[in-house]
Amino acid sequence: MMKTPSERARLYFLLAWFHAIVQERLRYVPLGWAKKYEFNESDLRVACDTLDTWIDTTAMGRTNLPPEKVPWDALVTLLSQSIYGGKIDNDFDQRLLTSFLKKLFTARSFEADFALVANVDGASGGLRHITMPDGTRRDHFLKWIENLTDRQTPSWLGLPNNAEKVLLTTRGTDLVSKLLKMQQLEDDDELAYSVEDQSESALAVGRGEDGRPSWMKTLHNSATAWLELLPKSLQVLKRTVENIKDPLYRYFEREVTSGARLLQTVILDLQDVVLICQGEKKQTNHHRSMLSELVRGIIPKGWKRYTVPAGCTVIQWITDFSNRVQQLQKVSQLVSQAGAKELQGFPVWLGGLLNPEAYITATRQCVAQANSWSLEELALEVTITDAGLKTDQKDCCFGVTGLKLQGAQCKNNELLLASTIMMDLPVTILKWVNNIYFTMDSLNQVHFLYQYSLKMFLDIFSTVLYNNPKLEGRTDHSERLGIVTRDLFQVCYERVARGMIHNDRLTFALLMCKIHLKGTSESNLDAEFNFFLRSREGLLANPTHVDGLSAEQIEGVNRLATRLPIFRKLLEKVKAMPELGAWLQQSSPEQVVPQLWDESKALSPISSSVHQLLLIQAFRPDRVIAAAHNVVNTVLGEDFMPNAEQELDFTAVVDKQLNCNTPALLCSVPGFDASGRVDDLAAEQNKQISSIAIGSAEGFNQAERAINMACKSGRWVLLKNVHLAPQWLVQLEKKMHSLQPHSGFRLFLTMEINPKVPVNLLRAGRIFVFEPPPGIRANLLRTFSTVPAARMMKTPSERARLYFLLAWFHAIVQERLRYVPLGWAKKYEFNESDLRVACDTLDTWIDTTAMGRTNLPPE
C-alpha cells in the first residue's frame, strides 16, 4: 500500500470502503441487494491486483500520479462488470453497484471535502457528512478508521435508516422460530410410553385425572383448534367444452384441484392426531414422524406442497393455508355461478396461490389468445392504484391484492422512501401490452428485409429521452410525458419506415395505432381490429340480399352485421337508405361515411374512424387504403405519416444516427442505384471515400484492404452491389465485431433487395430503402431535392424551366411503371442514373447553345 506513487494508499482506501459497503449491504437482503451474492476476500484480492497493475502502468515509475491521470473509467468498468459485477444477475443490483463505483472512483475523491456518505443522519436538509480522510499513508487511514463511531446507520450504505428496524424485526422473528424448532419435550416426555409412564397414567386415570403427557394435551388442543379453523371441503371446478379453452380457467382448475387434495390430506392427518391423543388410535411410523414435527412447530413433510417462507411454523402455516383455501372457494363459487369468463375480473391474492408464477403465465396466455398475439410480443405493465379508487380490470388487465412494500410508500404509481417498516398496497393492476419493440422485431413476417435489433430501439429511446429539444425548459411531468410518448412513436416510425418498402409503411403505422390506443383511455377496439383482419374467415350461411349491392358487398355487409354487436341493425339501415347508391359511386366515399352503426352511445373520433374503416371494407374495398390513412391521422395526427414521406436528409442521418460500428445498408429495387447519394455526400462534406464494386475475388481483397486502412485513418468506404456475394457478407459481419475503428470511419453498402443478404448484417446496420417515389408530386419533390439549386439557377434563365420539364418527364416515365402492362409493356429500369445523365446532357447542350448569354430564346 505504501509503494509509489503516493496516491496508491488513497486508492486502496477507496477500494476498502467500497468493499465494506458491498459486504455490509448483504446483511439487509432483500433491501441491500436483491439476494445473497458471494462477495468475499477473493474479490478484494483480485481488485487490489487490478488496481496495482493499472497504477503501475499509468505512473511509469513516477512518485506522484495526478488525479486526472488515474484510469478511473477502466477501474470502474473492471470492478462493475468483472470482479464484483460478474456475480450479479439482477439489473437493478448491477445499476446500484455501478452507481457506487462511479460516485467513489472519481478525481473528486482527492479533494478534502469529498463526501463518502452525505447526510449521515438521513434527515431532510442534513449537513453532517462523512468525508474522505486527508492522508497519503496507511497509518493515516488506519487511524481514521479506528476513530469511526461504533454505531453506524443504514444511511452509510445508501439505505433508509428504517432498514435497521426491518432487519431487527426479521431477526427477532427468526429467533422465535428457531427456538420453537429446537424446543424439547417438557419433562423429558417421549412420544412412546415407557412401562412406568403407562402405570402412572393408569393410576392417574383411576383417580379421575388426565394422565396424558403435557405435550399430548397441548397437541390435542392445537389439532382440534386447527380443524375448526380449516374449511371442511373445497369443491373442484367442473370442466366444459367452452371453459377448457380459457388459459385462466385451466390454471384455476389445477389450482383448486391441488388445494382440495391438500386440504383432504391435512384434515385426515389432524383427525388421526386427535384420535391418537385421545387414545383411540394406534400410532404408525408415519404418525410418529408427524407428531414429532407438530410438537416442535415444524410443518410435516407431507404438507409441504407449495413454497413457504423459511422458518414458517406450523401454526402460521395452518392460518395461511386456511386463507388460501377460502380464496379458492371463492373462485369455485364464482365459476359455478357466473362462468369462467368472470375469472379475469376476480382480484387475486397473488401470495395466496399455490403456484403464483403459473398464474402470471396464464394471464399472459389469456391476453395473447384473445388478441391473436404471440407471447413474445407482450410486455407486463404494473400499476399500483390509489387506495379508495375503483379499478377497471377490463382490456387485458388483472387485479392483484395482498402485496406489501418494505421501507417505502407508493403515490401516483411512484415509489418513495418512507419511515414505515412495511405497508399494504391497494389493488395492483397487471396489464399485458403489445409494445413497440416487439412489433418492430416481428416485422420480418411482412418482409425478410425488416430486421431490427434491440440496440436500434434503445438508440431511438435515448434520442427521444435525452436528446430531445422539445423537453428543454419543460418541468411539468405530465407535459414531459406527453412529449416523450408522442415523439417515441414519431421517431420510431420515421426511422423504421425509411427502411421499408413504401407499400408496407401503412401496415406498420396501423400496428403503431393499436399500441398507442392500449396506453390511452380509448374504449376497447380489439374486436373491431380483429374483424378487420379476419372478416372473410368462416362460412356465411344464407346471407340477406340487399338490392343494389354486388355479391361481394352483400357478403361483407352480412358478416359485419352478424359478428359485431354495434352493427346489428346494419341491414335495416342499408335498406332504408335511399342515397346509398350515390354514396357508393363517389370517388372518395371514405370522406363522408354515413353512420350505419348503433347510435345509442356516442363514439369518439377515433372509434368513429375505425368503424368507418369497417364500413369501407364492406362496401368499397378499393378505398380501404384511404380509410386506413384516416384512422392513422385520427389516432396519431395528420403529420405522423407525411413527416416520414419527406426526402431523407442523408447528411443528418450520417452525422447523428450512424457511427463507426454501424454500417449503412442502402437497399434498392432492381435498376435503382443509390451509390450516387453516398458519392455526392462525400463530396459535399469533403470526405475521402474508397468505392469498390463487389462480385469478384479481387473485389473482396480490395474491400478488406480498404476497410482495414479506413479503420485506422477514419476514411469512408463504399461497397457496391454486395448482394452479389452473400457468403462474403457473412465474413464481413463477423469482421465488424472484431474491428476497433477510428471514430470518423463509416461503411456504406449498396445492394438490391435480396433474401440472401445475412440477417445478422441487416440487424447490425441501419437500413435505407430507395425506390421510385409513388405519385407525381413525390417524384418531383425528390428530383428537386437531389439537384443542387446552384446548378439549376445557372444562366441562362431558361435552364430552370428546362429542368422542370425534364423532372416532369422523369416522373411520368417512372410513375407509368406502376401500371405495367398498361403503362409500359414491361418493367424497364428507369432510375436516378438516367435522370443524372439527362441533367448532364441538358447542361452540355444549353451551355454550348447559350455561349455565356443570360437568355436563350425558345426557338
GROMACS .gro file of C-alpha atoms in nm, residues 347 461 544 634 748:
model
    5
  347PRO     CA    1  -5.896  -0.972  -0.777
  461PHE     CA    2  -3.542   0.570  -2.695
  544THR     CA    3  -7.960  -1.148  -4.659
  634THR     CA    4  -5.707   1.043  -3.625
  748PHE     CA    5  -2.177   0.208  -4.673
   0.00000   0.00000   0.00000
